Amino acid sequence: MIQLSRRPRRNRKSAGVRDLVQETSLQVSDFIYPMFVVEGTRLQSEVKSMPGIFRYSLDNLLEELKEVTDLGIKAIDLFPNYPESKKDRFASESYQENTFYLKAITAIKEQFPELVIMTDVAMDPYSSDGHDGLVENGKILNDPTLEILANMSLAQARAGADILGPSDMMDGRVGFIRRHLDSHGFTDVSIMSYSAKYASAFYGPFREALESAPKFGDKKSYQMDPANKREALLEAQLDFEEGADMLMVKPALSYLDIIRLLNENFDIPIAAYNVSGEYAMVKAAAQNGWLDGDRAMMEVLMSIRRAGAKCILTYFAKEAAVILNKR
């Protein structure tokens, strides 16, 4: 008989033993569920490139949230879909008191007071140019954008947002927003900064959902080059120093090394956005019978947690919650 003092398979011999030694856990409370809201009533339209994901009018969104919260999901990230008629180059609709997005935040908080509401701070859903910054003569202006983002942030905080998500990648925006919030008494509103947001090919379905693709050029002058790793540390360090409460990496699946890098270097929670294109790939392959969709979904989510993400923004949240709740 072969004599082996160390047999790793002993720790894999049964489901019970495997559960005992499992190094990484995945829980429903790790998820933030991105959701889309549109103006109107009795509206629900599926995003063609994201099977199972819908744009909801507020009345239908509130109904959907009953199911979401019953599954144990404790946080959502709400994104607005605005018609072109309400967009301008200054994204001025974003901080109008009676705009439907702010009214939706307030209504959700009133009906689901324990639900954590995260919001998106960026110009592109409201911009006639489709960019995350103010455009002048074809250039994205950094510093003038900060005032717009600050006004947007304050309006969202007043509406009831718990966490603001600056997703624009303008320099200095976290500190500018933090000071603006604090000066108006919103010291308890958190900032989850999109610290390492890459200029990725995986955002296409999201832009379809919001109809917010840039009208010219691309976003490479402000989103990060996928080739760069050390730059992520710089961006994260600046956001940390400016007062971010959590740091995000976006996308997640192609940037697991960046998630790990930030987790090893910062003692605040690291988030990761399992973006629309990553969701769409798994869904398309599963629909074609090329892989087991549920297993692939759970493997993707576990890999993001294993890399070091404390919370995961994912369109899989509902489906994964159903599976986790059965365990």
Short mmCIF file of C-alpha atoms in Angstrom, two decimals:
data_model
loop_
_atom_site.label_atom_id
_atom_site.label_comp_id
_atom_site.label_asym_id
_atom_site.label_seq_id
_atom_site.Cartn_x
_atom_site.Cartn_y
_atom_site.Cartn_z
CA MET A 1 0.00 0.00 0.00
CA ILE A 2 1.24 3.47 -0.87
CA GLN A 3 2.08 5.46 2.26
CA LEU A 4 0.97 9.10 2.04
CA SER A 5 0.96 11.24 5.17
CA ARG A 6 -0.90 14.08 3.50
CA ARG A 7 -4.04 13.32 1.49
CA PRO A 8 -5.95 16.53 0.66
CA ARG A 9 -8.86 14.49 -0.66
CA ARG A 10 -9.79 13.57 2.92
CA ASN A 11 -11.12 17.12 3.27
CA ARG A 12 -13.27 16.62 0.18
CA LYS A 13 -14.73 13.19 0.94
CA SER A 14 -18.30 14.27 1.78
CA ALA A 15 -20.58 17.27 1.55
CA GLY A 16 -20.45 17.70 5.32
CA VAL A 17 -16.66 17.75 5.44
CA ARG A 18 -16.47 20.07 2.43
CA ASP A 19 -18.80 22.52 4.16
CA LEU A 20 -16.70 22.42 7.33
CA VAL A 21 -13.49 23.41 5.55
CA GLN A 22 -14.92 25.79 2.98
CA GLU A 23 -12.73 28.90 2.91
CA THR A 24 -15.10 31.38 1.25
CA SER A 25 -18.79 31.83 1.95
CA LEU A 26 -21.44 33.46 -0.20
CA GLN A 27 -24.58 34.90 1.37
CA VAL A 28 -27.67 36.69 0.13
CA SER A 29 -26.68 39.65 2.29
CA ASP A 30 -23.56 40.08 0.12
CA PHE A 31 -25.66 41.20 -2.86
CA ILE A 32 -26.69 44.61 -4.11
CA TYR A 33 -29.34 44.23 -6.80
CA PRO A 34 -29.18 46.77 -9.67
CA MET A 35 -32.67 47.81 -10.79
CA PHE A 36 -34.02 50.14 -13.48
CA VAL A 37 -36.86 52.62 -13.05
CA VAL A 38 -38.75 54.54 -15.74
CA GLU A 39 -41.37 57.27 -15.58
CA GLY A 40 -45.00 56.27 -15.98
CA THR A 41 -47.40 53.66 -14.60
CA ARG A 42 -47.97 49.95 -15.22
CA LEU A 43 -44.77 49.69 -17.23
CA GLN A 44 -42.49 46.68 -17.32
CA SER A 45 -40.20 46.04 -20.25
CA GLU A 46 -37.48 43.42 -20.46
CA VAL A 47 -33.98 44.49 -21.45
CA LYS A 48 -33.46 42.46 -24.62
CA SER A 49 -29.80 41.72 -24.00
CA MET A 50 -30.38 40.89 -20.31
CA PRO A 51 -32.99 38.12 -20.03
CA GLY A 52 -34.90 38.37 -16.77
CA ILE A 53 -33.99 42.01 -16.14
CA PHE A 54 -36.69 44.66 -16.55
CA ARG A 55 -37.27 48.39 -16.53
CA TYR A 56 -40.12 49.15 -14.10
CA SER A 57 -42.36 52.10 -13.53
CA LEU A 58 -42.51 52.96 -9.84
CA ASP A 59 -45.78 51.14 -9.13
CA ASN A 60 -44.45 47.90 -10.61
CA LEU A 61 -41.05 48.43 -9.02
CA LEU A 62 -42.63 48.58 -5.58
CA GLU A 63 -44.43 45.30 -6.29
CA GLU A 64 -41.18 43.70 -7.46
CA LEU A 65 -39.40 44.88 -4.34
CA LYS A 66 -41.74 42.81 -2.19
CA GLU A 67 -40.35 39.70 -3.86
CA VAL A 68 -36.79 41.02 -3.74
CA THR A 69 -36.90 41.75 -0.01
CA ASP A 70 -38.70 38.48 0.77
CA LEU A 71 -35.68 36.69 -0.71
CA GLY A 72 -33.48 38.39 1.88
CA ILE A 73 -31.83 40.89 -0.45
CA LYS A 74 -31.03 43.90 1.69
CA ALA A 75 -29.74 46.44 -0.83
CA ILE A 76 -30.54 47.70 -4.32
CA ASP A 77 -28.79 50.09 -6.70
CA LEU A 78 -31.38 52.14 -8.55
CA PHE A 79 -30.75 53.48 -12.07
CA PRO A 80 -33.10 55.80 -14.00
CA ASN A 81 -34.05 55.59 -17.66
CA TYR A 82 -34.81 59.10 -18.93
CA PRO A 83 -36.22 60.05 -22.34
CA GLU A 84 -34.11 62.25 -24.62
CA SER A 85 -36.62 65.07 -24.13
CA LYS A 86 -35.48 65.48 -20.51
CA LYS A 87 -31.74 65.41 -21.21
CA ASP A 88 -29.46 68.40 -21.65
CA ARG A 89 -25.72 68.97 -21.64
CA PHE A 90 -25.77 69.99 -17.95
CA ALA A 91 -27.80 66.98 -16.71
CA SER A 92 -30.01 69.51 -14.97
CA GLU A 93 -32.92 67.07 -14.65
CA SER A 94 -30.86 65.03 -12.18
CA TYR A 95 -31.41 67.47 -9.33
CA GLN A 96 -34.88 68.81 -10.13
CA GLU A 97 -36.97 68.33 -7.00
CA ASN A 98 -39.93 66.67 -8.73
CA THR A 99 -38.01 64.43 -11.13
CA PHE A 100 -39.27 60.86 -11.11
CA TYR A 101 -35.98 59.28 -10.01
CA LEU A 102 -35.86 61.26 -6.77
CA LYS A 103 -39.55 60.63 -6.14
CA ALA A 104 -38.91 56.89 -6.65
CA ILE A 105 -36.11 56.90 -4.04
CA THR A 106 -38.42 58.56 -1.50
CA ALA A 107 -41.31 56.21 -2.23
CA ILE A 108 -39.11 53.11 -1.89
CA LYS A 109 -37.64 54.32 1.40
CA GLU A 110 -41.13 55.02 2.76
CA GLN A 111 -42.44 51.56 1.85
CA PHE A 112 -39.22 49.63 2.58
CA PRO A 113 -37.46 51.61 5.32
CA GLU A 114 -34.94 48.84 6.08
CA LEU A 115 -33.90 48.39 2.46
CA VAL A 116 -30.53 49.97 1.67
CA ILE A 117 -30.92 52.24 -1.35
CA MET A 118 -27.80 52.95 -3.38
CA THR A 119 -27.94 55.53 -6.13
CA ASP A 120 -25.90 56.33 -9.21
CA VAL A 121 -24.05 59.64 -9.35
CA ALA A 122 -23.10 60.35 -12.96
CA MET A 123 -24.25 62.63 -15.74
CA ASP A 124 -24.77 60.06 -18.50
CA PRO A 125 -28.42 59.07 -17.74
CA TYR A 126 -29.38 62.76 -17.94
CA SER A 127 -26.86 64.07 -20.47
CA SER A 128 -27.74 64.85 -24.06
CA ASP A 129 -24.11 63.97 -24.86
CA GLY A 130 -24.25 60.57 -23.10
CA HIS A 131 -21.01 61.24 -21.25
CA ASP A 132 -20.23 61.19 -17.53
CA GLY A 133 -18.86 64.72 -17.60
CA LEU A 134 -19.74 68.11 -19.00
CA VAL A 135 -18.79 68.34 -22.67
CA GLU A 136 -17.41 71.46 -24.30
CA ASN A 137 -15.91 71.53 -27.78
CA GLY A 138 -15.68 67.74 -27.75
CA LYS A 139 -13.75 67.59 -24.47
CA ILE A 140 -14.86 66.26 -21.08
CA LEU A 141 -14.41 69.01 -18.50
CA ASN A 142 -13.42 67.63 -15.12
CA ASP A 143 -13.78 70.46 -12.61
CA PRO A 144 -17.05 72.00 -13.86
CA THR A 145 -18.55 68.50 -13.69
CA LEU A 146 -17.92 68.29 -9.95
CA GLU A 147 -20.49 70.98 -9.16
CA ILE A 148 -23.12 69.09 -11.14
CA LEU A 149 -22.28 65.83 -9.38
CA ALA A 150 -22.45 67.54 -5.99
CA ASN A 151 -25.91 68.96 -6.74
CA MET A 152 -27.04 65.53 -7.92
CA SER A 153 -25.64 63.88 -4.79
CA LEU A 154 -27.32 66.32 -2.44
CA ALA A 155 -30.67 65.84 -4.18
CA GLN A 156 -30.37 62.06 -3.85
CA ALA A 157 -29.40 62.31 -0.19
CA ARG A 158 -32.43 64.52 0.48
CA ALA A 159 -34.64 61.98 -1.31
CA GLY A 160 -33.53 59.24 1.07
CA ALA A 161 -30.51 57.52 -0.48
CA ASP A 162 -28.33 55.54 1.94
CA ILE A 163 -25.29 55.09 -0.29
CA LEU A 164 -24.18 57.26 -3.20
CA GLY A 165 -22.24 55.62 -6.03
CA PRO A 166 -20.13 58.15 -7.98
CA SER A 167 -19.55 56.23 -11.21
CA ASP A 168 -18.17 59.04 -13.34
CA MET A 169 -14.39 58.71 -12.70
CA MET A 170 -13.83 62.48 -12.58
CA ASP A 171 -10.78 63.48 -10.55
CA GLY A 172 -11.58 64.77 -7.06
CA ARG A 173 -15.27 64.04 -7.11
CA VAL A 174 -15.39 61.97 -3.89
CA GLY A 175 -13.92 64.76 -1.77
CA PHE A 176 -16.05 67.40 -3.48
CA ILE A 177 -19.24 65.39 -2.90
CA ARG A 178 -18.28 64.55 0.69
CA ARG A 179 -17.73 68.18 1.60
CA HIS A 180 -20.98 69.22 -0.09
CA LEU A 181 -22.99 66.56 1.74
CA ASP A 182 -21.40 67.34 5.09
CA SER A 183 -21.96 71.08 4.74
CA HIS A 184 -25.70 70.38 4.31
CA GLY A 185 -25.93 67.99 7.27
CA PHE A 186 -25.82 64.66 5.43
CA THR A 187 -22.81 63.28 7.29
CA ASP A 188 -24.40 59.82 7.57
CA VAL A 189 -24.86 59.25 3.83
CA SER A 190 -22.20 56.82 2.61
CA ILE A 191 -20.11 56.99 -0.56
CA MET A 192 -19.25 53.81 -2.44
CA SER A 193 -16.81 55.11 -4.98
CA TYR A 194 -16.34 53.51 -8.37
CA SER A 195 -12.60 53.70 -7.74
CA ALA A 196 -11.31 51.38 -10.45
CA LYS A 197 -13.80 51.62 -13.28
CA TYR A 198 -12.33 50.35 -16.51
CA ALA A 199 -13.17 51.34 -20.10
CA SER A 200 -14.72 47.94 -20.73
CA ALA A 201 -16.56 46.19 -23.54
CA PHE A 202 -18.84 44.59 -20.95
CA TYR A 203 -21.13 47.61 -20.42
CA GLY A 204 -23.14 47.29 -23.64
CA PRO A 205 -26.35 45.76 -22.23
CA PHE A 206 -26.47 48.32 -19.42
CA ARG A 207 -26.28 51.18 -21.92
CA GLU A 208 -29.15 49.56 -23.80
CA ALA A 209 -31.16 49.40 -20.57
CA LEU A 210 -30.66 53.11 -19.89
CA GLU A 211 -30.36 54.25 -23.52
CA SER A 212 -27.33 56.20 -22.34
CA ALA A 213 -24.56 55.38 -24.80
CA PRO A 214 -22.25 58.32 -25.59
CA LYS A 215 -23.32 60.31 -28.65
CA PHE A 216 -19.71 60.64 -29.82
CA GLY A 217 -16.33 59.12 -29.04
CA ASP A 218 -15.76 56.87 -26.06
CA LYS A 219 -15.04 57.12 -22.33
CA LYS A 220 -11.36 56.30 -22.42
CA SER A 221 -10.25 59.75 -21.27
CA TYR A 222 -11.82 59.14 -17.85
CA GLN A 223 -12.39 55.39 -17.45
CA MET A 224 -9.29 53.29 -16.86
CA ASP A 225 -7.20 51.38 -19.40
CA PRO A 226 -7.80 47.61 -18.93
CA ALA A 227 -4.03 47.12 -19.17
CA ASN A 228 -3.35 49.09 -15.98
CA LYS A 229 -3.07 47.66 -12.49
CA ARG A 230 -0.93 50.09 -10.47
CA GLU A 231 -3.16 52.95 -11.57
CA ALA A 232 -6.02 51.27 -9.69
CA LEU A 233 -4.06 51.67 -6.47
CA LEU A 234 -3.63 55.38 -7.15
CA GLU A 235 -7.31 55.89 -7.89
CA ALA A 236 -8.32 53.92 -4.80
CA GLN A 237 -5.86 55.76 -2.57
CA LEU A 238 -7.19 59.13 -3.69
CA ASP A 239 -10.80 58.08 -3.10
CA PHE A 240 -9.85 56.68 0.31
CA GLU A 241 -8.14 59.92 1.31
CA GLU A 242 -11.10 61.96 0.03
CA GLY A 243 -13.50 60.11 2.33
CA ALA A 244 -14.95 57.15 0.42
CA ASP A 245 -16.54 54.60 2.75
CA MET A 246 -16.28 51.73 0.28
CA LEU A 247 -14.23 51.21 -2.89
CA MET A 248 -15.59 49.50 -5.99
CA VAL A 249 -14.01 47.63 -8.88
CA LYS A 250 -15.94 47.52 -12.15
CA PRO A 251 -16.23 45.16 -14.00
CA ALA A 252 -15.64 42.24 -11.65
CA LEU A 253 -14.98 39.04 -13.54
CA SER A 254 -12.16 40.26 -15.78
CA TYR A 255 -10.63 42.25 -12.90
CA LEU A 256 -10.43 39.75 -10.04
CA ASP A 257 -6.77 40.66 -9.60
CA ILE A 258 -7.75 44.30 -9.03
CA ILE A 259 -10.34 43.29 -6.43
CA ARG A 260 -7.66 41.34 -4.61
CA LEU A 261 -5.18 44.21 -4.92
CA LEU A 262 -7.55 46.70 -3.33
CA ASN A 263 -8.65 44.26 -0.64
CA GLU A 264 -5.04 43.70 0.39
CA ASN A 265 -4.24 47.42 0.53
CA PHE A 266 -7.27 49.09 2.10
CA ASP A 267 -9.02 48.43 5.39
CA ILE A 268 -12.45 49.47 4.19
CA PRO A 269 -14.97 47.27 2.35
CA ILE A 270 -14.27 46.47 -1.29
CA ALA A 271 -17.23 46.10 -3.64
CA ALA A 272 -17.32 44.67 -7.15
CA TYR A 273 -19.81 45.17 -9.96
CA ASN A 274 -20.66 41.96 -11.82
CA VAL A 275 -21.71 43.97 -14.84
CA SER A 276 -24.36 43.56 -17.51
CA GLY A 277 -22.10 41.99 -20.14
CA GLU A 278 -20.89 39.37 -17.68
CA TYR A 279 -24.51 38.56 -16.86
CA ALA A 280 -25.48 38.46 -20.54
CA MET A 281 -22.64 36.06 -21.44
CA VAL A 282 -23.72 33.48 -18.89
CA LYS A 283 -27.38 33.83 -19.85
CA ALA A 284 -26.70 33.48 -23.57
CA ALA A 285 -24.49 30.43 -23.10
CA ALA A 286 -27.03 28.80 -20.79
CA GLN A 287 -29.90 29.46 -23.20
CA ASN A 288 -27.91 27.74 -25.94
CA GLY A 289 -27.22 24.76 -23.70
CA TRP A 290 -23.49 25.38 -23.70
CA LEU A 291 -23.17 25.42 -19.93
CA ASP A 292 -25.18 24.92 -16.74
CA GLY A 293 -26.43 28.45 -16.06
CA ASP A 294 -26.99 28.04 -12.32
CA ARG A 295 -23.61 26.44 -11.69
CA ALA A 296 -21.82 29.05 -13.80
CA MET A 297 -23.65 31.85 -11.98
CA MET A 298 -22.69 30.58 -8.55
CA GLU A 299 -19.10 29.95 -9.62
CA VAL A 300 -18.79 33.49 -10.94
CA LEU A 301 -20.20 35.00 -7.75
CA MET A 302 -17.99 32.81 -5.54
CA SER A 303 -14.91 33.83 -7.51
CA ILE A 304 -15.69 37.50 -6.90
CA ARG A 305 -16.10 36.89 -3.16
CA ARG A 306 -12.94 34.77 -3.08
CA ALA A 307 -10.99 37.60 -4.70
CA GLY A 308 -11.92 39.81 -1.75
CA ALA A 309 -15.16 41.63 -2.55
CA LYS A 310 -17.30 42.09 0.55
CA CYS A 311 -20.36 43.06 -1.47
CA ILE A 312 -21.30 42.30 -5.06
CA LEU A 313 -23.53 44.34 -7.32
CA THR A 314 -25.05 41.67 -9.52
CA TYR A 315 -28.05 41.11 -11.77
CA PHE A 316 -27.94 37.49 -10.58
CA ALA A 317 -29.00 38.54 -7.07
CA LYS A 318 -32.55 37.16 -7.19
CA GLU A 319 -31.63 33.86 -8.83
CA ALA A 320 -28.64 33.32 -6.58
CA ALA A 321 -30.74 34.17 -3.52
CA VAL A 322 -33.22 31.42 -4.40
CA ILE A 323 -30.39 28.87 -4.56
CA LEU A 324 -28.68 30.07 -1.38
CA ASN A 325 -31.94 30.11 0.57
CA LYS A 326 -32.42 26.40 -0.16
CA ARG A 327 -29.08 25.44 1.35
#
